[in-house]
Coordinates of C-alpha atoms and ligand atoms in Angstrom, one line a residue:
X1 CA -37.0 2.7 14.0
X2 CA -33.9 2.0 16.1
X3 CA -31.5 4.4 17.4
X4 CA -27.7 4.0 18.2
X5 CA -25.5 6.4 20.1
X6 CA -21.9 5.9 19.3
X7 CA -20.1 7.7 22.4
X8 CA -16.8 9.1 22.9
X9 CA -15.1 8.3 19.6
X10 CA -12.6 10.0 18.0
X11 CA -14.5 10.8 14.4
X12 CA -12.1 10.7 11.4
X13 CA -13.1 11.8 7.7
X14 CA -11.0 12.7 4.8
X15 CA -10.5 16.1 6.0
X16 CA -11.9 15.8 9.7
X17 CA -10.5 14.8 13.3
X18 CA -12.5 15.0 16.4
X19 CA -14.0 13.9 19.1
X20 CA -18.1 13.7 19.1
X21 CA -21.0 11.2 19.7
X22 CA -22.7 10.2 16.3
X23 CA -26.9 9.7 16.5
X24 CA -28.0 6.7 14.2
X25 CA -31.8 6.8 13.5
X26 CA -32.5 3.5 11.5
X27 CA -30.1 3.4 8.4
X28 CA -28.3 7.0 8.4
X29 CA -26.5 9.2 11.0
X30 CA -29.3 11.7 12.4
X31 CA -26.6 14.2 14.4
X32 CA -23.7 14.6 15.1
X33 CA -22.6 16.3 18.5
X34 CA -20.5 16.9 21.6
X35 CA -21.5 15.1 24.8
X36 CA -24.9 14.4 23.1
X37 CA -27.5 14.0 25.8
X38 CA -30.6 11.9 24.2
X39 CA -32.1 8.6 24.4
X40 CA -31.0 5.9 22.1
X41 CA -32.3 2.6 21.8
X42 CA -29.1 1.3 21.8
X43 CA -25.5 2.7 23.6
X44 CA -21.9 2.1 21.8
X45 CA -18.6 2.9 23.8
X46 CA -15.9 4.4 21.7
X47 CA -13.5 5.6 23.7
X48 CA -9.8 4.4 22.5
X49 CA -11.2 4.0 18.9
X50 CA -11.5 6.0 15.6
X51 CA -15.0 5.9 14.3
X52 CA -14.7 5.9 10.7
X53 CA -16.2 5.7 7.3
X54 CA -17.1 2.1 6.2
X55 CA -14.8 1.0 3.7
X56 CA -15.3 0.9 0.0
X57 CA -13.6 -1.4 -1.7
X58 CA -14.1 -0.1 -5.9
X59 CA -13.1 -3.3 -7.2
X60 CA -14.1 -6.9 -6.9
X61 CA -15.1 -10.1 -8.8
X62 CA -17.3 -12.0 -6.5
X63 CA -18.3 -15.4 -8.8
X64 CA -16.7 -14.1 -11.3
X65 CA -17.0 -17.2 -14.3
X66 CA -13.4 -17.3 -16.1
X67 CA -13.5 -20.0 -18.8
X68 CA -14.8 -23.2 -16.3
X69 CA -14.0 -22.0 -13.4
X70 CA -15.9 -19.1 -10.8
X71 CA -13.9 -17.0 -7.9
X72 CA -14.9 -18.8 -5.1
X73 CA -16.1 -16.3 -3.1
X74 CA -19.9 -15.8 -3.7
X75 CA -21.7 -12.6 -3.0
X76 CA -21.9 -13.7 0.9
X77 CA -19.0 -15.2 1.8
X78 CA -17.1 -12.4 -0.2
X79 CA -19.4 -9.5 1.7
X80 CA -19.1 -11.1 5.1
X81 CA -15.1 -11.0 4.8
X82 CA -14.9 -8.0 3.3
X83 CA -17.4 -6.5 6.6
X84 CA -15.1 -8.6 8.8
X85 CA -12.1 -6.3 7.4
X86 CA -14.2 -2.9 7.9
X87 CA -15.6 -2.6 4.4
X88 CA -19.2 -1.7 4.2
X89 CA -19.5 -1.2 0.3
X90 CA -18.1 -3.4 -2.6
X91 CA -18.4 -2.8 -6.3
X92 CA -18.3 -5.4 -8.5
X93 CA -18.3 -6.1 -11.8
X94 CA -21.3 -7.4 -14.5
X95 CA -19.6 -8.8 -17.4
X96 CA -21.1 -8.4 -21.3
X97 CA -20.9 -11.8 -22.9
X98 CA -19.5 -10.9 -26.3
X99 CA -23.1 -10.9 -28.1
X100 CA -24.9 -9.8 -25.5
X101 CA -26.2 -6.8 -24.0
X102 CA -25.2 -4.9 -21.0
X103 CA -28.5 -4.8 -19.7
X104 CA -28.6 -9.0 -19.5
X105 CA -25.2 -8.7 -17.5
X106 CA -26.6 -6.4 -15.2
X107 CA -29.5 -8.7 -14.3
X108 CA -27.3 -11.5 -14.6
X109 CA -25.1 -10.1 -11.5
X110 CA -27.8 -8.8 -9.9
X111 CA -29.4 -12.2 -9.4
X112 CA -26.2 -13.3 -7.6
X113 CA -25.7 -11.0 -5.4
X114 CA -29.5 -9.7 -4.3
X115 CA -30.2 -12.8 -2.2
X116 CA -26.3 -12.8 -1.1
X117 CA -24.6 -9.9 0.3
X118 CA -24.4 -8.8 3.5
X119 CA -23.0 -5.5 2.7
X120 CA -24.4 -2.7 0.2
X121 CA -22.7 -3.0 -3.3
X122 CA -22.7 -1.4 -6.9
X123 CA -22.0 -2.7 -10.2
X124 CA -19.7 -1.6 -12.7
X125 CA -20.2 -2.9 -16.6
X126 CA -17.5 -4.5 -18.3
X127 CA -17.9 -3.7 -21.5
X128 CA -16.6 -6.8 -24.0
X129 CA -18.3 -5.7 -27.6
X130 CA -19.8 -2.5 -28.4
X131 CA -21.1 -2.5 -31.9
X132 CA -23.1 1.0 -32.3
X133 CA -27.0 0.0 -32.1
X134 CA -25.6 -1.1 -28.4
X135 CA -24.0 2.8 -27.7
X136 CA -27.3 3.7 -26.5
X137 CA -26.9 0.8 -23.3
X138 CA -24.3 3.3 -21.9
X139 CA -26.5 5.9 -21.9
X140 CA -29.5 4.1 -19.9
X141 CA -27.1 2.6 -17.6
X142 CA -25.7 5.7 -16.2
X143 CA -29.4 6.5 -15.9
X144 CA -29.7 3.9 -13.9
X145 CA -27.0 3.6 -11.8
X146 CA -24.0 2.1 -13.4
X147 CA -22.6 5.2 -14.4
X148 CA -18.5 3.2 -15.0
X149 CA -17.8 1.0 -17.9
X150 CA -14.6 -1.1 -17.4
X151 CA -12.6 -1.4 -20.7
X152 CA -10.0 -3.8 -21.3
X153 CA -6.3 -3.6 -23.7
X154 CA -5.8 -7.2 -22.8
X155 CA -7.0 -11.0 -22.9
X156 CA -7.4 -10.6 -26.8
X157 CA -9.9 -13.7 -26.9
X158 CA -12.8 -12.9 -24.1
X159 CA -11.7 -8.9 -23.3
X160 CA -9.8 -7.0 -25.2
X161 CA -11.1 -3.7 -27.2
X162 CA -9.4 -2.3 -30.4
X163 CA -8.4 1.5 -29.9
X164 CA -11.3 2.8 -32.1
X165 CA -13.8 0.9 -29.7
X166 CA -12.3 2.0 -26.6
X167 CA -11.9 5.9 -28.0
X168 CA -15.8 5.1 -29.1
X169 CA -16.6 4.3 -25.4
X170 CA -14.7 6.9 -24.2
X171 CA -16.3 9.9 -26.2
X172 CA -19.8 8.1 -25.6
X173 CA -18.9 8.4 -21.9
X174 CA -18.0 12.1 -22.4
X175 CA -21.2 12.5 -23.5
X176 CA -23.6 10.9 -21.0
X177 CA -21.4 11.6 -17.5
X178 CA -20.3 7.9 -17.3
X179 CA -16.7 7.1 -16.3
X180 CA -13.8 4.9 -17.8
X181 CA -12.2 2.5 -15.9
X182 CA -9.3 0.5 -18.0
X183 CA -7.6 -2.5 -17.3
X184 CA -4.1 -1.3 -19.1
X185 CA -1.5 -3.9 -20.3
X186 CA -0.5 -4.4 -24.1
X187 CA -2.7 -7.8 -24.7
X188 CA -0.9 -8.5 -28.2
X189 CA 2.7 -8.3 -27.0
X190 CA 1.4 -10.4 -23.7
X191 CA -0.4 -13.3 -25.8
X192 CA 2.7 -13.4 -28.3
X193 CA 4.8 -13.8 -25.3
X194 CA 2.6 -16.2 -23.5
X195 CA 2.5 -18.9 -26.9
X196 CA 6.4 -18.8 -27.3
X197 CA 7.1 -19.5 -23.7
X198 CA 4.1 -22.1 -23.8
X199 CA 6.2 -23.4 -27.4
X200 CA 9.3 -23.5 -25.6
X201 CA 8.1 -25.5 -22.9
X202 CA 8.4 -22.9 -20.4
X203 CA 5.1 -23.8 -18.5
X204 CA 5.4 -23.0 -14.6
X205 CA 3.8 -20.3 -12.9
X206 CA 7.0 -17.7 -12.9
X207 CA 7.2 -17.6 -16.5
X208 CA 3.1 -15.6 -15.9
X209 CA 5.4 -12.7 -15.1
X210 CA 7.5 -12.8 -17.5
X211 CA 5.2 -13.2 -20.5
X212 CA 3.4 -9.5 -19.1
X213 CA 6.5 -6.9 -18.7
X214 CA 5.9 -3.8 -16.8
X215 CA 6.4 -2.1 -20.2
X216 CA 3.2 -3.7 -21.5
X217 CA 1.6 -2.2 -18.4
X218 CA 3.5 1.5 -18.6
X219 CA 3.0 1.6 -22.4
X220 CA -0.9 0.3 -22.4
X221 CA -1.7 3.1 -19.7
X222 CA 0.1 5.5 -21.4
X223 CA -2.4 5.0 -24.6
X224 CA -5.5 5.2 -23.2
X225 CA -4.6 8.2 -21.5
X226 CA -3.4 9.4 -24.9
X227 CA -6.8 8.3 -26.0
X228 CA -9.4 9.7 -23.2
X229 CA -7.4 13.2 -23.4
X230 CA -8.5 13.1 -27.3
X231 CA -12.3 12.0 -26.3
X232 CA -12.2 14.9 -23.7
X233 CA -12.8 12.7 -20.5
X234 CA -11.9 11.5 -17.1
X235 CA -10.2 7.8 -17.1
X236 CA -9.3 5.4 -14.1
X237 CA -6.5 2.8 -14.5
X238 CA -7.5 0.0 -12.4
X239 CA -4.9 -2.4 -10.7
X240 CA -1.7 -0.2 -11.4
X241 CA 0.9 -2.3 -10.3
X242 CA 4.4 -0.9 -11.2
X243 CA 6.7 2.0 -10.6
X244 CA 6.5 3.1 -14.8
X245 CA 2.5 2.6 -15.4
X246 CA 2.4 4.6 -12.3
X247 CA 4.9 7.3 -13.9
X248 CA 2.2 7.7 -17.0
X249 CA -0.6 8.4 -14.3
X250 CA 1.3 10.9 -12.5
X251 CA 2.9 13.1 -15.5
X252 CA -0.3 13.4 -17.0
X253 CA -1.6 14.1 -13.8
X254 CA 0.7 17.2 -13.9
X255 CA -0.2 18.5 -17.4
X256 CA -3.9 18.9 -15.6
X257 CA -5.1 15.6 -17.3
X258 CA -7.7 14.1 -15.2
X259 CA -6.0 10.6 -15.2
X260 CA -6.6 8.4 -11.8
X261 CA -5.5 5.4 -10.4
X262 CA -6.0 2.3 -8.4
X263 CA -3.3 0.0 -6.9
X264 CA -4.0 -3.1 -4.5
X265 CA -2.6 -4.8 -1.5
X266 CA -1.1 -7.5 -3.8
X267 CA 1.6 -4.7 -5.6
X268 CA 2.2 -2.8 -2.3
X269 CA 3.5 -5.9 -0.4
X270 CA 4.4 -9.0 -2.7
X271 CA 6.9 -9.1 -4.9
X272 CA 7.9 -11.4 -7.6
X273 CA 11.1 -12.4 -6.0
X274 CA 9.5 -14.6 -3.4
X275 CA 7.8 -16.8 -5.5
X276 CA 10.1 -17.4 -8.6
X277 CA 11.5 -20.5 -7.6
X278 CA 9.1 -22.2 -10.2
X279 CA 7.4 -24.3 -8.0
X280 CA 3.9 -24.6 -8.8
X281 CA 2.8 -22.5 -5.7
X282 CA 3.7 -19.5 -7.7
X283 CA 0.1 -19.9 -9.0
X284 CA -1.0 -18.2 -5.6
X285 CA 0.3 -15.2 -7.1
X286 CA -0.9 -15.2 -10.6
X287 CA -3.0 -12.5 -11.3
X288 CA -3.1 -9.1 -14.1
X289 CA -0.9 -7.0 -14.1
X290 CA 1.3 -9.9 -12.2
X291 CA 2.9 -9.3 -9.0
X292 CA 6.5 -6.5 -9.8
X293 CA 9.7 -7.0 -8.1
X294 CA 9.7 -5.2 -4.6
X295 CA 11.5 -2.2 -5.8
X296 CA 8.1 -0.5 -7.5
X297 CA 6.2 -0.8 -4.0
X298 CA 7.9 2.1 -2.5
X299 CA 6.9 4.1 -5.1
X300 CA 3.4 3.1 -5.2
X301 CA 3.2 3.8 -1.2
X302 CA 4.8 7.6 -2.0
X303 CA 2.5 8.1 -5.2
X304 CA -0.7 7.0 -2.9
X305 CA 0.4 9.9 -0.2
X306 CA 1.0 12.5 -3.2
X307 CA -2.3 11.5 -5.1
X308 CA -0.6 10.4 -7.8
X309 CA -2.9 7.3 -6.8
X310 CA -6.2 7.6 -5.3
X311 CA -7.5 4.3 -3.9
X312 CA -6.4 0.8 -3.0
X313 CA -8.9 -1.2 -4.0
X314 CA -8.2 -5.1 -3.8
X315 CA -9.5 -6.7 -7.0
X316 CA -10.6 -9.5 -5.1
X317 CA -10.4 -12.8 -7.7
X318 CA -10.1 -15.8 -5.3
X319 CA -9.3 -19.5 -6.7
X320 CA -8.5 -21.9 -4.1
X321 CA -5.2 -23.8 -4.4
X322 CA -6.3 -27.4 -4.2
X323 CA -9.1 -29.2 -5.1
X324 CA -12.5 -30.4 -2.8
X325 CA -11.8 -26.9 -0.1
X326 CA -15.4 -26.3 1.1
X327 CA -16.3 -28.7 -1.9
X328 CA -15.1 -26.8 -4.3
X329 CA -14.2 -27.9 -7.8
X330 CA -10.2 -27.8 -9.4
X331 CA -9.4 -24.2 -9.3
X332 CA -5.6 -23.1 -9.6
X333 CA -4.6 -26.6 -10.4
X334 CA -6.4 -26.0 -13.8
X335 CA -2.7 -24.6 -14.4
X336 CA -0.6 -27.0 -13.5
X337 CA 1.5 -27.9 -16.5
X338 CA 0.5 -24.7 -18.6
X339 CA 0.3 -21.2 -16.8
X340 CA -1.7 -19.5 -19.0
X341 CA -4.6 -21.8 -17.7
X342 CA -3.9 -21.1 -14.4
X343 CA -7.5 -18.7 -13.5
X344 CA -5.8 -15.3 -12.8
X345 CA -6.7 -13.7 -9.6
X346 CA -6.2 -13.2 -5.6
X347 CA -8.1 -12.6 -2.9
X348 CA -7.6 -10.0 -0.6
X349 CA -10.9 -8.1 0.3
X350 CA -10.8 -9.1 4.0
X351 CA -7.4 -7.4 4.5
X352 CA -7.1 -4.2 2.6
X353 CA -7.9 -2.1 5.4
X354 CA -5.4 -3.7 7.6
X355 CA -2.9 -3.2 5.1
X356 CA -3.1 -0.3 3.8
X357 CA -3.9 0.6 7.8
X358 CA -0.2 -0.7 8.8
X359 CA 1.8 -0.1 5.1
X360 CA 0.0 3.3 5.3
X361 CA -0.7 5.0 9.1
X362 CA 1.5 2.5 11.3
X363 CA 5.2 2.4 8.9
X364 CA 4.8 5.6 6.7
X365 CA 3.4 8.1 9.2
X366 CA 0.3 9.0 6.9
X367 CA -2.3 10.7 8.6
X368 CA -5.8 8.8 9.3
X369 CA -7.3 11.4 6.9
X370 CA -5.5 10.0 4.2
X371 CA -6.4 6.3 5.0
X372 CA -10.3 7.4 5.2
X373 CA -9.5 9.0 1.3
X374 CA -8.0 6.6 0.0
X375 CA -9.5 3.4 1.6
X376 CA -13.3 5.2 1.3
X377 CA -13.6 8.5 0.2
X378 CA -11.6 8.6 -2.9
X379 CA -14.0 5.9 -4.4
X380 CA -17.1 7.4 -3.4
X381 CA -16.4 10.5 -4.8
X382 CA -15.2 8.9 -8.3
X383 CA -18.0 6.4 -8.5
X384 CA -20.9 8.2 -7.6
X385 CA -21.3 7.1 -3.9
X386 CA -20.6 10.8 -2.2
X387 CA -21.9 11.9 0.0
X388 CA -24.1 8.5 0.9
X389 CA -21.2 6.5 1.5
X390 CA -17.2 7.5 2.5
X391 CA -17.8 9.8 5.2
X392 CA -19.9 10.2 8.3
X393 CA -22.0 13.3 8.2
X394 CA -25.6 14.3 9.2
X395 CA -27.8 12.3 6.5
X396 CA -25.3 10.0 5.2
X397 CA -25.3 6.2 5.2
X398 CA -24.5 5.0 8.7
X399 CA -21.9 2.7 7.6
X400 CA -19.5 3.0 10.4
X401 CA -16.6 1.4 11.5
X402 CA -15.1 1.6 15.0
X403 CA -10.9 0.6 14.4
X404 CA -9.3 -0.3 17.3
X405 CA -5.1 1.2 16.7
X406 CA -4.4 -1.4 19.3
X407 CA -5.8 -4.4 18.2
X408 CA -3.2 -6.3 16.8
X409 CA -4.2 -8.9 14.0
X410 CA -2.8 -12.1 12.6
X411 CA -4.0 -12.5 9.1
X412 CA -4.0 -15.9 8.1
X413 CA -6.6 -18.8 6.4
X414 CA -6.9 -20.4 9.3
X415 CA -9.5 -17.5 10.6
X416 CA -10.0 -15.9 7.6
X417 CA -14.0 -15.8 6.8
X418 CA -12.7 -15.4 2.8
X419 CA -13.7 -18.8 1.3
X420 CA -10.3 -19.5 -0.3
X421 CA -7.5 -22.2 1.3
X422 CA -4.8 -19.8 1.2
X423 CA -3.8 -16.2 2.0
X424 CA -1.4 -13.8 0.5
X425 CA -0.2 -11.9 3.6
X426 CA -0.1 -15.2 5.6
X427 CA 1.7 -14.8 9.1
X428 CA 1.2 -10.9 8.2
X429 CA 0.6 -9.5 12.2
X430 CA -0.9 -6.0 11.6
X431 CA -1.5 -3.2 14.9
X432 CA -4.9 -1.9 14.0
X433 CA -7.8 -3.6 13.2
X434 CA -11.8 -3.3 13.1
X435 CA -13.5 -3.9 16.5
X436 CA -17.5 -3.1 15.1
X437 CA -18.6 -3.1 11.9
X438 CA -22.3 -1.2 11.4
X439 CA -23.9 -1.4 7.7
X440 CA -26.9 1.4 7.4
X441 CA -26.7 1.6 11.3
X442 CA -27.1 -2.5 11.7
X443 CA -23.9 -4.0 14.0
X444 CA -22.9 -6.9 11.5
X445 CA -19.4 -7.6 13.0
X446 CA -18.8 -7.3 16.8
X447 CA -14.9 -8.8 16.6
X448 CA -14.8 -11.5 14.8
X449 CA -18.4 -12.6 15.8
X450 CA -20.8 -11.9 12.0
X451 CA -23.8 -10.6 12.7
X452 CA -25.5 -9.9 9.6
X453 CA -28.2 -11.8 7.4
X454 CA -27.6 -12.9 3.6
X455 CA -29.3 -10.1 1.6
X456 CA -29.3 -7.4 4.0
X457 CA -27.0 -5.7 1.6
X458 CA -28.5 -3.1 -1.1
X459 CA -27.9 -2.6 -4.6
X460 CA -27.2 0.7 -5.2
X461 CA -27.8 2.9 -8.0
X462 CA -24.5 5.5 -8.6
X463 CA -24.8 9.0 -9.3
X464 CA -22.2 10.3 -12.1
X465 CA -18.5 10.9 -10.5
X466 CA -17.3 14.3 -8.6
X467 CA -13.8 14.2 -9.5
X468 CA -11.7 14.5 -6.4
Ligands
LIG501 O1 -6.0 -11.3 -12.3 C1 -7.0 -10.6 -12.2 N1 -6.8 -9.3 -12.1 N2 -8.2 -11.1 -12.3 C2 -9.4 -10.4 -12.3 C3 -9.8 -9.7 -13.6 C4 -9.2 -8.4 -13.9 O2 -8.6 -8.2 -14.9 O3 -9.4 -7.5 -13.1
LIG502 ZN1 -8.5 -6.0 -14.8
LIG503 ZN1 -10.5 -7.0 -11.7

């Protein structure tokens, strides 16, 4: 079994900062220690770089199939980026066809990503129909590993649950230790929206915005709250992307409610002002929740430093812009003429650590304790990864990156390894940036140089959360 000595480093966990070398035997960190003398197979300089936590990234749809179209990422070129960017563990998401049983999306998902990823990854279910001889699914999944069901308020056709199901979900959860995660906008108002402006001709890509108001957001989030406080149980609101859904998180937050939430790169640094000119290249930007004007980021930063928020995760949807990139079929341009055809979704897995890196550490003074939480620790705690993954301890996973604070890094699609023909943060130059990436003590990035093999990557089965 090969050993790796990672010397000099400055170590950095959620609540720890110091200097020590880090034993790997095989896949996990063997000791920990000041000035370690011992034999290792192999020797890594650290001095000048934080050794930290690979990142987990709780959110992502790697060929994800939305009507005719898949995300264009696949389980390896979404796993290699993601490593590129410092994140060692993904989560993604098995969808229920309406019909079907969990169990047949599980093995569904499974089947992509086994031969595929580079990294190690969970699954979440998304639950789309949950009649009651299928209740007992939730109970052998969380068994088994998938211990979070994703529930959705919105896309009434494909997604969307009525309150009774989602309260049914939510007690059933309560019961068995599994965890709610709920995509929270008002689907009803938003589809009613969407076929008046479609009526009135109003078809480019700024009128996406419009047809989903930040008050179907606020007042979707603030109902399943409402309804996992009446089931007794723990809920996640994924993708929170404005200042008022936030607001729901954080004041039941202060009754003692366990509520929790995500936000993404995408609603900490774009903002719908940039884009409105109605030009069709708005569709970069179309995902759900859309993209809030720039005054609700500053309050997503503060309520990520107050743990009003937990984790930035990236929700990771690529569709490329034009047709025949890497020979990929009409994407995007699915949309041009209607917006509500336009596949929702951007990428953004290869650059979540930089961002929230230079939004977080480099412009708002956060300590590198809170960027381990929120970029690692927070999710593994919540999703059943702790102490395995998000931390680097004696016994744990040795998923370790080494982040240089003075590599600077110009993100663009010109060198990113995300197989999509466009980037959000384009021209974006951040100051810190991975320099090694090891997954289960195996050196996959050195730089920018992969060094990884397609289904390295394990699946792995979740314990039931530890609320942080
Ligand atoms: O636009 C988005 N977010 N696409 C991915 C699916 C989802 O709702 O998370
Ligand atoms: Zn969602
Ligand atoms: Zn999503």
């Amino acid at each position: 079994m090969p050993t790796t000595l990672i010397k000099n480093g400055r170590i950095i966990t959620a609540s720890d900062d110091y200097f020590a070398d880090v034993l790997i035997d095989d896949d996990r960190i063997k000791l920990i220690g000041s000035k370690l003398q011992v034999r290792a197979d192999h020797t890594i300089d650290a001095l000048g770089k934080y050794v930290i936590p690979g990142g987990i990234d709780c959110h992502t749809h790697m060929e994800l199939p939305v009507g005719s179209v898949v995300s264009s990422d696949d389980f390896e070129t979404g796993t290699i980026a993601a490593a590129h960017g410092g994140t060692t563990t993904i989560i993604d998401f098995a969808t229920q066809a309406r019909g079907g049983s969990m169990h047949a999306a599980l093995d569904e998902w499974l089947a992509k990503a086994e031969p595929k990823a580079v990294i190690d990854y969970g699954m979440h279910m998304i639950v789309s129909y949950l009649p009651d001889n299928l209740l007992a699914e939730m109970d052998t999944l969380v068994r088994e590993g998938v211990t979070s069901f994703k529930l959705f308020t919105a896309y009434p056709e494909r997604l969307q649950l009525d309150d009774g199901t989602i309260f049914k979900a939510m007690e059933r959860a309560g019961d068995n230790g599994g965890f709610i995660m709920m995509h929270a906008e008002n689907g009803s108002v938003i589809d009613y929206l969407v076929q008046k402006f479609i009526a009135e001709g109003k078809t480019s890509p700024n009128y996406h915005p419009l047809s989903r108001p930040h008050q179907a957001e606020a007042e979707a989030v603030h109902r399943v709250i409402a309804l996992a406080e009446m089931a007794h149980v723990p809920v996640y609101i994924v993708h929170v992307s404005s200042h008022l859904a936030m607001e729901q998180i954080r004041a039941a937050r202060n009754r003692g409610i366990p509520a929790y939430g995500e936000t993404c790169p995408q609603y900490l640094y774009l903002a719908s002002e940039d884009y409105d000119d109605g030009s069709f290249d708005g569709a970069k930007f179309v995902c759900s929740p859309p993209i809030r004007e720039r005054a609700n980021q500053e309050p997503l930063w503060q309520a990520l430093a107050a743990d009003d928020l937990q984790t930035v995760a990236t929700d990771h949807c690529p569709f490329c812009m034009k047709e025949g990139y890497k020979g990929l079929p009409k994407q995007k341009e699915l949309g041009r003429g209607n917006f509500a055809k336009i596949p929702n979704g951007v990428p953004g897995v290869e650059n979540r650590m930089h961002l929230v890196y230079q939004g977080g550490v480099v412009e708002r003074g956060w300590s590198m304790n809170r960027f381990v939480q929120v970029t690692s620790t927070a999710a593994a705690k919540l999703f059943g990864l702790f102490p395995r993954k998000g931390t680097i301890a004696v016994g744990s996973d040795a998923d370790i990156v080494l982040w240089d604070p003075n590599r600077s890094y110009n993100i663009s699609a010109a060198t990113h390894f995300m197989r999509v023909d466009y980037n959000p943060y384009e021209g974006l130059t951040v100051s810190g940036s991975p320099v090694l990436v090891l997954s289960r003590g195996r050196v996959i990035f050195e730089g920018d140089k992969f060094l990884g093999q397609p289904g390295q990557g394990e699946y792995l089965r979740r314990g039931t959360h530890a609320l942080p």
